PDB file of C-alpha atoms in Angstrom:
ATOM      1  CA  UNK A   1      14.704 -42.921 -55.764  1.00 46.00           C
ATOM      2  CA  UNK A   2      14.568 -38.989 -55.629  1.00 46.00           C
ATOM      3  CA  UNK A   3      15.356 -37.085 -52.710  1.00 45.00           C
ATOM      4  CA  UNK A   4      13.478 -33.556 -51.572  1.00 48.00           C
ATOM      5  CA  UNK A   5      15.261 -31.202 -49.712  1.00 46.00           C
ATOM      6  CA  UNK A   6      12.856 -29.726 -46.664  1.00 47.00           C
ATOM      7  CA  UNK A   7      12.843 -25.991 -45.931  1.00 51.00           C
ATOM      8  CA  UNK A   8      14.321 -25.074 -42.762  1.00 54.00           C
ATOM      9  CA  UNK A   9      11.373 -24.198 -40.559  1.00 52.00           C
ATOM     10  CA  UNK A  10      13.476 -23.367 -36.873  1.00 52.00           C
ATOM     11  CA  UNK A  11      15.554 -20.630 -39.105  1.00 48.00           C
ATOM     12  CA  UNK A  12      12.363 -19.116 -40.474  1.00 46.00           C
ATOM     13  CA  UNK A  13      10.923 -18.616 -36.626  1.00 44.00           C
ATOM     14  CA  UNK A  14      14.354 -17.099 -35.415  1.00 46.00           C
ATOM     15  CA  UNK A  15      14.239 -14.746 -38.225  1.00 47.00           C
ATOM     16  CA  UNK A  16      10.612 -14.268 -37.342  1.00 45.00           C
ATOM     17  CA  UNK A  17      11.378 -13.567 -33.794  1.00 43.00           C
ATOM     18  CA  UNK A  18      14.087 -11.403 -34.343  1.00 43.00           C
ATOM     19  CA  UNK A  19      12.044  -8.975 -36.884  1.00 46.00           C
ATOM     20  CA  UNK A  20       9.523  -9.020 -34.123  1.00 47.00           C
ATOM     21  CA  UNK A  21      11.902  -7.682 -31.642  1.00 42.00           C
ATOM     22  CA  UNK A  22      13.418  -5.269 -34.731  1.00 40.00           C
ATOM     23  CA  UNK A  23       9.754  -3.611 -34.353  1.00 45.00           C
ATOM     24  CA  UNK A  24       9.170  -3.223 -30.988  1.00 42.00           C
ATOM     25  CA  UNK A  25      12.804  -1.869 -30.222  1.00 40.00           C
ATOM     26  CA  UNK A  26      12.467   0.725 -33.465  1.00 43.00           C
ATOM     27  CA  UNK A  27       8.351   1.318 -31.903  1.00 42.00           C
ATOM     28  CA  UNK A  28       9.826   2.130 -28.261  1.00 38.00           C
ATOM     29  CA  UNK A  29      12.591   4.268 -29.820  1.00 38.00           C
ATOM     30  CA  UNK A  30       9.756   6.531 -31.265  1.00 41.00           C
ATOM     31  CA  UNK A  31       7.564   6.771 -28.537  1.00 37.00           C
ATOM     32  CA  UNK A  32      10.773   7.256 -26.371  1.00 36.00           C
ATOM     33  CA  UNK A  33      11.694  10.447 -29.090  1.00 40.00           C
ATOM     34  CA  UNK A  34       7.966  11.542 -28.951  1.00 39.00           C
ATOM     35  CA  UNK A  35       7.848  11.771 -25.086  1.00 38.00           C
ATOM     36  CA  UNK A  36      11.317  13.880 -24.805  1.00 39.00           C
ATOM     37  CA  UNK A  37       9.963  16.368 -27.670  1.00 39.00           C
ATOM     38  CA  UNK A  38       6.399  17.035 -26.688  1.00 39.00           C
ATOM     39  CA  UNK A  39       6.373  15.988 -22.907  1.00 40.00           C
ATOM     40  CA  UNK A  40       3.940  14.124 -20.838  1.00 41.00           C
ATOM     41  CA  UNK A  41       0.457  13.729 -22.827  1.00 44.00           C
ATOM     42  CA  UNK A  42      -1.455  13.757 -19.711  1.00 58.00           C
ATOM     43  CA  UNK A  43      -1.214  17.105 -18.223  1.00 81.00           C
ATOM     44  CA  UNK A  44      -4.440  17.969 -17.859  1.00 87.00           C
ATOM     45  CA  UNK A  45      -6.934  20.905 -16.499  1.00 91.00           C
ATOM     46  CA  UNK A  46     -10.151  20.823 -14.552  1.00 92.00           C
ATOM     47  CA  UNK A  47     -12.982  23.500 -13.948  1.00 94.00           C
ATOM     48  CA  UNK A  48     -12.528  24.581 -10.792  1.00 94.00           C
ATOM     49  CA  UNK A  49     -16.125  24.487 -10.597  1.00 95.00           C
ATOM     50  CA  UNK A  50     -15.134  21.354  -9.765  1.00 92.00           C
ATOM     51  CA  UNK A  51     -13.439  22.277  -6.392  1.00 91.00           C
ATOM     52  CA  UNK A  52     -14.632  21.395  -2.798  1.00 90.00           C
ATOM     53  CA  UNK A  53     -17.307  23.316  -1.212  1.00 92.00           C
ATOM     54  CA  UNK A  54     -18.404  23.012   2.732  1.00 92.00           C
ATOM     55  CA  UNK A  55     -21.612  21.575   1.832  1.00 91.00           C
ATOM     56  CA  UNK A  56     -22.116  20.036   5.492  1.00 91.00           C
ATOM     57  CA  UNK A  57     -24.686  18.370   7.171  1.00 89.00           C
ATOM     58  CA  UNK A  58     -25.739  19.933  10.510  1.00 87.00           C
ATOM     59  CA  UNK A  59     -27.276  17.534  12.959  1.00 86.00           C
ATOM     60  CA  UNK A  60     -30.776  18.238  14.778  1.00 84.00           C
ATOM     61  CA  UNK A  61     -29.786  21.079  17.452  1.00 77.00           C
ATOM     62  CA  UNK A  62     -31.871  18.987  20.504  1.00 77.00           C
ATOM     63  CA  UNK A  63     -30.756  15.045  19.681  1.00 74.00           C
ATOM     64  CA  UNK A  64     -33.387  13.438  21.968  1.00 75.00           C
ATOM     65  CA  UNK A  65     -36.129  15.418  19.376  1.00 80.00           C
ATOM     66  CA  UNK A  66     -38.406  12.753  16.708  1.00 83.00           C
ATOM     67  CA  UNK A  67     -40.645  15.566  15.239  1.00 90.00           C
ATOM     68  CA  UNK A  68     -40.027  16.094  11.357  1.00 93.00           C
ATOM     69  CA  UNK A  69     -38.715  19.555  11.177  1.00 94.00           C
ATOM     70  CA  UNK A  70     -37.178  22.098   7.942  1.00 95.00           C
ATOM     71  CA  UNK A  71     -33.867  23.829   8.390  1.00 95.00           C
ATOM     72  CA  UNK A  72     -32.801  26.521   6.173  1.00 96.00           C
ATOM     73  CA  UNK A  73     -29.008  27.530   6.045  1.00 96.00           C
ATOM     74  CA  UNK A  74     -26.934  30.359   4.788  1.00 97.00           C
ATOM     75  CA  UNK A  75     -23.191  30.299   4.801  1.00 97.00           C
ATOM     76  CA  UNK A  76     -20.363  32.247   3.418  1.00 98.00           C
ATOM     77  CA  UNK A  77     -17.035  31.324   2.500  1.00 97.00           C
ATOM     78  CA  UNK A  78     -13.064  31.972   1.578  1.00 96.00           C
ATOM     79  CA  UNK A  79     -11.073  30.202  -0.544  1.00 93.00           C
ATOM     80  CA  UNK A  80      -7.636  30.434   1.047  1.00 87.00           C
ATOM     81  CA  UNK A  81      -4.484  29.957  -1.340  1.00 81.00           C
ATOM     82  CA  UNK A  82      -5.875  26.430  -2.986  1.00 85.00           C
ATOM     83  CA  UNK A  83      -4.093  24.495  -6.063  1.00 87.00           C
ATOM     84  CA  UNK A  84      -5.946  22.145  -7.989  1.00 88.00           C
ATOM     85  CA  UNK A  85      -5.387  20.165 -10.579  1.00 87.00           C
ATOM     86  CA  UNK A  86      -2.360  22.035 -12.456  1.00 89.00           C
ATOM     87  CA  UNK A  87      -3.440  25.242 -10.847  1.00 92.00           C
ATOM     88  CA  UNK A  88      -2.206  27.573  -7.904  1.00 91.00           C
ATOM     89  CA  UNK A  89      -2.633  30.605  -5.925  1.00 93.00           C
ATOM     90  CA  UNK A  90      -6.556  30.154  -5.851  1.00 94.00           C
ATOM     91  CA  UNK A  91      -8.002  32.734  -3.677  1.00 95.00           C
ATOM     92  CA  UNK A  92     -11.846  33.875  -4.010  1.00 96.00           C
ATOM     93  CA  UNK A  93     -15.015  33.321  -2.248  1.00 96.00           C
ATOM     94  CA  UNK A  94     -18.730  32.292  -2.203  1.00 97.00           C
ATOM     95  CA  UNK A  95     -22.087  31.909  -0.673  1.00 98.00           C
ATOM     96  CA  UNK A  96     -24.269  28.643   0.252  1.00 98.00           C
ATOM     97  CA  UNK A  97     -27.842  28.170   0.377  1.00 98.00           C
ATOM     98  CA  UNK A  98     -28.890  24.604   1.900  1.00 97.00           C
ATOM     99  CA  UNK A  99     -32.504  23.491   2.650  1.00 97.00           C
ATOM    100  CA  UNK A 100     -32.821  19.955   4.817  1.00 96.00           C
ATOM    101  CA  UNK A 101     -36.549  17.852   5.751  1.00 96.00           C
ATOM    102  CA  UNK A 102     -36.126  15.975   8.496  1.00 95.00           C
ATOM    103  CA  UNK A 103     -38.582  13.198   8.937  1.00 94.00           C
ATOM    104  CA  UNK A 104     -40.744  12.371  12.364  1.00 91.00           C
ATOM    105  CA  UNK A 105     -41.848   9.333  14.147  1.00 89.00           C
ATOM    106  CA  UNK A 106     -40.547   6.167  13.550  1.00 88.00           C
ATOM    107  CA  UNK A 107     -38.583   7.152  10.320  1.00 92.00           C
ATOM    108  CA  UNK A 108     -37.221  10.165  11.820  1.00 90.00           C
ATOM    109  CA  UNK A 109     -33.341   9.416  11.160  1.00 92.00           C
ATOM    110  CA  UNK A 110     -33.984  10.128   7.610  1.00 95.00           C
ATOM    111  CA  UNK A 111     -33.886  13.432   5.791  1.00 96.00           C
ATOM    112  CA  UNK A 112     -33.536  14.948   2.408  1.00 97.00           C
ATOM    113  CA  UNK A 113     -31.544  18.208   1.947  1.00 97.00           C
ATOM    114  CA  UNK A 114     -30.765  20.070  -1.564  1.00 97.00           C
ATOM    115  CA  UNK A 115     -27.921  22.540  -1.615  1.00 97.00           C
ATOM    116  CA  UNK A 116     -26.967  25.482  -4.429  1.00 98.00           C
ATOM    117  CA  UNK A 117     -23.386  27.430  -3.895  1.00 97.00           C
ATOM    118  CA  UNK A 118     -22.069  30.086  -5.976  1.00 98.00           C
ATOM    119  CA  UNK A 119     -18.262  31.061  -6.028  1.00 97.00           C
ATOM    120  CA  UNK A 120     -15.365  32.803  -7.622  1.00 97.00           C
ATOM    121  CA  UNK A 121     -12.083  34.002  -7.650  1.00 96.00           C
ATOM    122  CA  UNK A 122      -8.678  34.403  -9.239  1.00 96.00           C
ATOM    123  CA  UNK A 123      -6.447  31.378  -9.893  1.00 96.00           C
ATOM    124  CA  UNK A 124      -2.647  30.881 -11.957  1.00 95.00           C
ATOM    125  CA  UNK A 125      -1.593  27.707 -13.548  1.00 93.00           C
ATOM    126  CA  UNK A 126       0.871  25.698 -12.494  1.00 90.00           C
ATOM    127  CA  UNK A 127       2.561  22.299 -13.803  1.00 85.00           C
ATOM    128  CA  UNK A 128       2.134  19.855 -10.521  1.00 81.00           C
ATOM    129  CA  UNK A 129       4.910  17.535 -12.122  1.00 76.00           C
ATOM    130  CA  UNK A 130       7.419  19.733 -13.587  1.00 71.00           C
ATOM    131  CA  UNK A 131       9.387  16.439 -14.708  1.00 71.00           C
ATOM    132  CA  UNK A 132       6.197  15.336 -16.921  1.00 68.00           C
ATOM    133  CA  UNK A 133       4.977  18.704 -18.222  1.00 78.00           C
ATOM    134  CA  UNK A 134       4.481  18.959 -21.985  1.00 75.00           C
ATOM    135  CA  UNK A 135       7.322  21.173 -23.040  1.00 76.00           C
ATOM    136  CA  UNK A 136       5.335  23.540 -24.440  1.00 83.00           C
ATOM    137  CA  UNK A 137       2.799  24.070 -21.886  1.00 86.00           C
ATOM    138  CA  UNK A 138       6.033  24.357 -19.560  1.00 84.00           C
ATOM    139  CA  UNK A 139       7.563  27.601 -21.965  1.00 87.00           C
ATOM    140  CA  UNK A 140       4.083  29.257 -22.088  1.00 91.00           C
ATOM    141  CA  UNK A 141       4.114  29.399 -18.390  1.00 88.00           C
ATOM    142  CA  UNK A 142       7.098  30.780 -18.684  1.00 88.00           C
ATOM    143  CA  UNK A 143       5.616  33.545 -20.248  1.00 90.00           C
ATOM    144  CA  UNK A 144       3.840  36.984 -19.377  1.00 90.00           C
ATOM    145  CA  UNK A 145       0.620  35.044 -19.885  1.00 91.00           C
ATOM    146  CA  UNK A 146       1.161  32.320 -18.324  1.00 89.00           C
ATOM    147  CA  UNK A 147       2.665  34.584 -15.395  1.00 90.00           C
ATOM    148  CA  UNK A 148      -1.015  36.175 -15.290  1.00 94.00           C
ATOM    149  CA  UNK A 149      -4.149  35.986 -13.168  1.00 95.00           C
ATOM    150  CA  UNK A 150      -7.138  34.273 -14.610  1.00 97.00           C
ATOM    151  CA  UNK A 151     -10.823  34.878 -12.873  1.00 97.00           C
ATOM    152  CA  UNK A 152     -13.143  31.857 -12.442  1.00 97.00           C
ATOM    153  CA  UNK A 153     -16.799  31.292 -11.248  1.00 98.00           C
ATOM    154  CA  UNK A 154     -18.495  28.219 -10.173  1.00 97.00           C
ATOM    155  CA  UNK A 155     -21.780  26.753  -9.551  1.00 98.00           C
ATOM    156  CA  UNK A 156     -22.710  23.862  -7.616  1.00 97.00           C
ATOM    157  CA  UNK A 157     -26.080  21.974  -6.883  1.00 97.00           C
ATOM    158  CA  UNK A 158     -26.349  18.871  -5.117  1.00 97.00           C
ATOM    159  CA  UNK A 159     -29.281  16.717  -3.741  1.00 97.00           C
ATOM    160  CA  UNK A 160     -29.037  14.216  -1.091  1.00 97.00           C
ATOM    161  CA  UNK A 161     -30.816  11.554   1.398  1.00 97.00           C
ATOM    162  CA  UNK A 162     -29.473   9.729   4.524  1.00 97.00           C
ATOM    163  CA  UNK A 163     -29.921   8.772   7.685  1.00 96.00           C
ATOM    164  CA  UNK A 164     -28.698  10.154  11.105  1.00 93.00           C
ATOM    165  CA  UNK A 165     -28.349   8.497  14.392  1.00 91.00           C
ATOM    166  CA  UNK A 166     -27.441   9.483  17.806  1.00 86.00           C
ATOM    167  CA  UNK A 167     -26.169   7.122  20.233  1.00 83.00           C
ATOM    168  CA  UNK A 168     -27.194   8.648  23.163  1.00 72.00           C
ATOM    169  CA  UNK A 169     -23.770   8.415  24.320  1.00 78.00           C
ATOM    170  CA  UNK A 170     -22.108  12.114  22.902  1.00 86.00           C
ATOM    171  CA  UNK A 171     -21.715  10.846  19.622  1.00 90.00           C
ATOM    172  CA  UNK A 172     -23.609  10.504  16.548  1.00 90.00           C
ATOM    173  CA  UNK A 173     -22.883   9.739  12.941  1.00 94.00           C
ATOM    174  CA  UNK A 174     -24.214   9.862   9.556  1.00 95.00           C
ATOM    175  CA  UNK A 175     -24.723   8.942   5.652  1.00 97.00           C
ATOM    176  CA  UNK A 176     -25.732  10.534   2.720  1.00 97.00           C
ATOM    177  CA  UNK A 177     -25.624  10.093  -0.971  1.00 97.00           C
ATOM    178  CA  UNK A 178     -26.739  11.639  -3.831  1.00 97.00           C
ATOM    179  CA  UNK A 179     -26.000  14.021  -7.010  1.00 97.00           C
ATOM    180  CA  UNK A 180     -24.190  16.878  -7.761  1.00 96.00           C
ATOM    181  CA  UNK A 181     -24.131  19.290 -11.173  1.00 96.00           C
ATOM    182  CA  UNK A 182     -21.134  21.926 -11.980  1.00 96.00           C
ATOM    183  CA  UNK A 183     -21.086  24.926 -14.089  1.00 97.00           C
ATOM    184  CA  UNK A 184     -18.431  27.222 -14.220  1.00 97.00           C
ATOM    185  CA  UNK A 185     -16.322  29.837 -16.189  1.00 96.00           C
ATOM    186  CA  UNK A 186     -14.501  32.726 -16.944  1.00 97.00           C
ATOM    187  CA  UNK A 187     -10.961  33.643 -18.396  1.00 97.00           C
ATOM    188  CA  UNK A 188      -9.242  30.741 -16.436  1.00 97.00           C
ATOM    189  CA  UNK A 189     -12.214  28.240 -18.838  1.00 96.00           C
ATOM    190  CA  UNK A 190     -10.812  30.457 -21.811  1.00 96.00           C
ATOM    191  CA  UNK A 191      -7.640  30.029 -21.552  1.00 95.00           C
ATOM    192  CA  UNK A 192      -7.463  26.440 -20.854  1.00 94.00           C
ATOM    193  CA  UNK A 193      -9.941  26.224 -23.918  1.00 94.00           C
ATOM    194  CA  UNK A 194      -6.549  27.602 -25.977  1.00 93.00           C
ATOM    195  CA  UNK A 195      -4.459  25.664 -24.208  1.00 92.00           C
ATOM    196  CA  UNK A 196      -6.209  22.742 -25.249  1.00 91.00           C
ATOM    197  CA  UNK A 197      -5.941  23.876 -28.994  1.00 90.00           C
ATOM    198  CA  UNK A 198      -2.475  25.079 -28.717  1.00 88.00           C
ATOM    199  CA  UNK A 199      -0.514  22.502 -26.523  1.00 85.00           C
ATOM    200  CA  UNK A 200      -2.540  19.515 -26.412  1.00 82.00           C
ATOM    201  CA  UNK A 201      -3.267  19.793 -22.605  1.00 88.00           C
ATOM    202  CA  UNK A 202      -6.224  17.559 -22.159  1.00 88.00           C
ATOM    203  CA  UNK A 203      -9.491  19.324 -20.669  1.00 91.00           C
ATOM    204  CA  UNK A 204     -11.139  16.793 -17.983  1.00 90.00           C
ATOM    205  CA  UNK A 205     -14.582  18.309 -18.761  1.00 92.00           C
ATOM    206  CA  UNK A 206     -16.349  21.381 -20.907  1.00 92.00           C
ATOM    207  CA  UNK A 207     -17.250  23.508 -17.858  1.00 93.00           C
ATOM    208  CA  UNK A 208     -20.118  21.738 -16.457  1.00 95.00           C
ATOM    209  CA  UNK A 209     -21.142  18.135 -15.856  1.00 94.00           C
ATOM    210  CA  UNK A 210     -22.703  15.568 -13.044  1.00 94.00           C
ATOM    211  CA  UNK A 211     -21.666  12.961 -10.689  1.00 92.00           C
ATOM    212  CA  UNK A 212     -22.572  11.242  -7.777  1.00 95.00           C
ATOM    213  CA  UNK A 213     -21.741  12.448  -4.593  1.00 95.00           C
ATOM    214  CA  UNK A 214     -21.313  10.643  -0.925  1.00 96.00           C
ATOM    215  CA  UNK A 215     -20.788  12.061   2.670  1.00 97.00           C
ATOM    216  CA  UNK A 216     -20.190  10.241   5.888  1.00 97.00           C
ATOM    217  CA  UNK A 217     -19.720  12.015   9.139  1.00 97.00           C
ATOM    218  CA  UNK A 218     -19.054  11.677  12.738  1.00 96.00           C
ATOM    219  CA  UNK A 219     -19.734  13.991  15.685  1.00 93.00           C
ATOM    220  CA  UNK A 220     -19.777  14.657  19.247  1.00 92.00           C
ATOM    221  CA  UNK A 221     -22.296  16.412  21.404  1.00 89.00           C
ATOM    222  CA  UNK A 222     -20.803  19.070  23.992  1.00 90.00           C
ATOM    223  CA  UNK A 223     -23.896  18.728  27.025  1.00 83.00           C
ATOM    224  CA  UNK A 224     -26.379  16.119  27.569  1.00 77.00           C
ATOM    225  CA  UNK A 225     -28.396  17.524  25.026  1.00 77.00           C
ATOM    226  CA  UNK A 226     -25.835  19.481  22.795  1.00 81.00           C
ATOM    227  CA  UNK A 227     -26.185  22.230  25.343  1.00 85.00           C
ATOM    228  CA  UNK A 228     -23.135  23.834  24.484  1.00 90.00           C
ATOM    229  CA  UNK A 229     -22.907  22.580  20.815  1.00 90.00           C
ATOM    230  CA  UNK A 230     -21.862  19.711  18.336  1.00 92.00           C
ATOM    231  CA  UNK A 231     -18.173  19.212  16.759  1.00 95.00           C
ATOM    232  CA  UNK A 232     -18.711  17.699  13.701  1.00 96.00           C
ATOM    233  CA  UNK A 233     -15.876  15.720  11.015  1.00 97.00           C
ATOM    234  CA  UNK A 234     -17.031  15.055   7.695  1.00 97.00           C
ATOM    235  CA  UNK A 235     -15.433  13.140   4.431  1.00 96.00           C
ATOM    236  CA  UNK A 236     -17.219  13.603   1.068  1.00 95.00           C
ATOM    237  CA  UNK A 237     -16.574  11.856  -2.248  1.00 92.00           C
ATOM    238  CA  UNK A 238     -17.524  13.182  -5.669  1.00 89.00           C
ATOM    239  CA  UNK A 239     -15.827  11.754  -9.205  1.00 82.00           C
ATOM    240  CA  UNK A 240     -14.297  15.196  -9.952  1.00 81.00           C
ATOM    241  CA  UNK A 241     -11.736  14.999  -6.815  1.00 83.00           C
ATOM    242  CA  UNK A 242      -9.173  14.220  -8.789  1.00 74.00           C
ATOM    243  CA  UNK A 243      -5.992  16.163  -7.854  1.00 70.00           C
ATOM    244  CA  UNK A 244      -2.877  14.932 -10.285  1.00 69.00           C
ATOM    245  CA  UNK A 245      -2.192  13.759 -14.029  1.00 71.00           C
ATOM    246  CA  UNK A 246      -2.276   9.651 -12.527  1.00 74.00           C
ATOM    247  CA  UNK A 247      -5.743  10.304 -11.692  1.00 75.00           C
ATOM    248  CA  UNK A 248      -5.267  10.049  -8.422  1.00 77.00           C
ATOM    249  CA  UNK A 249      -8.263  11.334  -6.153  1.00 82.00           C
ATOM    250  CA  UNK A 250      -8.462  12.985  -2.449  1.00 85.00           C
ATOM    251  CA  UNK A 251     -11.415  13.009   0.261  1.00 90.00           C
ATOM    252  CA  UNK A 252     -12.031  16.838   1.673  1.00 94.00           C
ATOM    253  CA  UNK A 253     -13.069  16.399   5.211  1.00 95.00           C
ATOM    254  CA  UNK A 254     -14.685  18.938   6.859  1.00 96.00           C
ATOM    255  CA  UNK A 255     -14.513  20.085  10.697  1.00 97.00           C
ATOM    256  CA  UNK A 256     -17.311  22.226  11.544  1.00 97.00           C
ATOM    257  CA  UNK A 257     -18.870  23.530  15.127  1.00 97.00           C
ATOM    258  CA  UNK A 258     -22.981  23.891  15.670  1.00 95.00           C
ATOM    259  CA  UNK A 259     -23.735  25.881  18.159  1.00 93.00           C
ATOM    260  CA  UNK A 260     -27.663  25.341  19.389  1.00 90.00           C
ATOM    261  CA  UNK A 261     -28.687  29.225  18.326  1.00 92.00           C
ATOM    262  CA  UNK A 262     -28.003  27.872  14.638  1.00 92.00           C
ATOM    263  CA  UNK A 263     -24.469  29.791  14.160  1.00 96.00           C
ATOM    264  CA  UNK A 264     -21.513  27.416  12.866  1.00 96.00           C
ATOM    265  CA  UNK A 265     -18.152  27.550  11.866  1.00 97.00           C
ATOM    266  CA  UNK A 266     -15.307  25.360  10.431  1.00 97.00           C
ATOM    267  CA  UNK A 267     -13.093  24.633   7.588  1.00 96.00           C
ATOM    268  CA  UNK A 268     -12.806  22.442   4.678  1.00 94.00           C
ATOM    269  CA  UNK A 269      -9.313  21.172   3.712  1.00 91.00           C
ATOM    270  CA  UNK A 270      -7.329  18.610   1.088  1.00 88.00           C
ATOM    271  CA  UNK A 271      -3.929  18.480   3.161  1.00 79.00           C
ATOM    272  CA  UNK A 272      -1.387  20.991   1.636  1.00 76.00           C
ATOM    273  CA  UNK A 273      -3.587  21.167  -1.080  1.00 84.00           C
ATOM    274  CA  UNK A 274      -6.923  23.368  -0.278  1.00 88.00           C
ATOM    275  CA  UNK A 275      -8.337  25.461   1.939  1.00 92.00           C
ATOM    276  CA  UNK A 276     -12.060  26.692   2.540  1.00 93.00           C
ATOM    277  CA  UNK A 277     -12.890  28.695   5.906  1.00 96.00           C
ATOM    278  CA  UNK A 278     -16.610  28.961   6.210  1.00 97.00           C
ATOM    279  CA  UNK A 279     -19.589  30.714   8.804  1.00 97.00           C
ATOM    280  CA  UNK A 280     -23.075  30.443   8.840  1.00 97.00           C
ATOM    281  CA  UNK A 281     -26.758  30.735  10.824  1.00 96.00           C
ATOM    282  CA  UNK A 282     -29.411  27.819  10.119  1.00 95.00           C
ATOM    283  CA  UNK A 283     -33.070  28.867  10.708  1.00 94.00           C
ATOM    284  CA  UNK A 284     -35.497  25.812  12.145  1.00 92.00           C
ATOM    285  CA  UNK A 285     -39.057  25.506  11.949  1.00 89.00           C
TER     286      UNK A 285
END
C-alpha cells in the first residue's frame, strides 16, 4: 500500500491572495507618492479662441411677414473680466459679421445664417483648483512670468439652419444647429505651448479645431407686431464649453433686445464666470 501526500491547494490561494493585495497596496502607495510630488495631471489649458461669442439669432422684425428675405448684421463687442479654463482677468474685444436667408411661403420658418467673428485681448493664468494644481505649474505662477499679461486673438466661423415660429401670442421660439471652426493665437498660445513642454499641463487643442454647435431660444414681442421691439434669451452648446479640469461644461445664454429699426443690444454671460456686452444694426432686404 503506498500513501501520497497531496499539496495543500487552500494555502497556495491565501498566499496568492495576499501577494495580490501586496501589489495593489505597494501600486496605490506610488501613485499616492506621484500625485503629492507632481500634482494633479489634469490641469489643463484651452484656446480662448474657444470662448463664447454673442452669435445670436435675431427674429424677423414684422412676425406676421412669410416673404423670404436676407439680413445682414454687424456687431461689436467687450469682453468684460472673463476666466476660462485655468485663465483670468480676460479683458479684450471684437467684431461680428452675420448673414441670415430667410425662406418664403409655406417653408418660411426656415433659414440659413453663416457667421465670422474676430477678437482679442489680454488674459493671465490662473489655477481654478489650487488644491489639484501640478506643483510646478503652481511655483511658475508664482513667478514674474507667470504674474504677466499674455495677448490672445481668436477667430470664429459658424454655419447654421433652423426653424422659427411665432405663436401669435407675444412669444416665439427657435432652433438651430450646425458647425463651428476656431483659430486663435498669440503669446497666451506660446506660452501654454511651454507650459505644455515644461510642466506637463495638458493642451485641450493646437489652436484651432471644429465642432458642432446648437442654439435654442425664446422671445417675446413688445406690440402686436413687435412695434416696440423683441426681448430675446438664448442657450448655445458647442464641445469646447468646457470650463474645469473634470470636464465639466456650461451653456452661455444670451439676453439680447431687437428693436424694429435693426439696432440691438444685450449680453452674453457663464454665471461668475464670463462676460460679453455686445451692440449692433442689422440691414434687411
Amino acid at each position: 500500500m503506498q500513501f501520497r501526500i497531496l499539496p495543500n491547494h487552500g494555502k497556495k490561494r491565501k498566499m496568492t491572495i495576499k501577494h495580490s493585495i501586496l501589489t495593489k497596496a505597494s501600486f496605490a502607495a506610488i501613485f499616492c507618492m506621484t500625485f503629492m510630488l507632481n500634482g494633479c495631471v489634469g490641469t489643463s489649458l484651452r484656446s480662448l479662441a474657444t470662448t463664447p461669442t454673442p452669435i445670436v439669432h435675431q427674429p424677423r422684425l414684422d412676425p406676421t411677414s412669410e416673404k423670404s428675405e436676407i439680413a445682414v448684421s454687424a456687431d461689436a463687442f467687450g469682453i468684460v473680466n472673463g476666466n476660462w479654463l485655468n485663465t483670468n482677468d480676460i479683458y479684450g474685444g471684437g467684431g461680428i459679421v452675420s448673414g441670415t436667408f430667410r425662406a418664403g411661403g409655406a417653408i418660411s420658418p426656415l433659414f440659413a445664417s453663416a457667421h465670422v467673428s474676430g477678437f482679442g485681448g489680454k488674459v493671465n493664468f490662473e489655477c481654478m483648483n489650487k488644491k489639484g494644481c501640478k506643483s510646478g505649474f503652481q511655483k511658475w505662477m508664482n513667478s514674474d512670468d507667470g504674474k504677466d499679461d499674455y495677448n490672445f486673438w481668436g477667430i470664429q466661423e459658424q454655419v447654421m439652419v433652423g426653424a422659427e415660429f411665432d405663436t401669435r401670442f407675444f412669444m416665439n421660439f427657435g432652433l438651430a444647429a450646425g458647425a463651428r471652426i476656431f483659430q486663435g493665437g498669440g503669446s497666451y498660445d506660446d506660452k501654454r505651448d511651454e507650459l505644455e513642454e515644461e510642466y506637463k499641463v495638458k493642451n485641450r487643442d493646437d489652436g484651432y479645431g471644429a465642432s458642432p454647435a446648437v442654439s435654442l431660444w425664446l422671445g417675446f414681442r413688445i406690440g402686436d407686431k413687435a412695434q416696440n421691439g423683441s426681448i430675446i434669451a438664448q442657450v448655445d452648446y458647442a464641445n469646447e464649453y468646457i470650463v474645469d479640469d473634470n470636464d465639466e461644461g456650461v451653456l452661455p445664454i444670451t439676453l439680447s433686445y431687437f428693436h424694429p429699426s435693426g439696432f440691438h443690444g444685450g449680453v452674453t454671460f457663464v454665471k461668475n464666470m464670463y462676460y460679453n456686452l455686445y451692440f449692433g444694426k442689422t440691414f434687411t432686404f
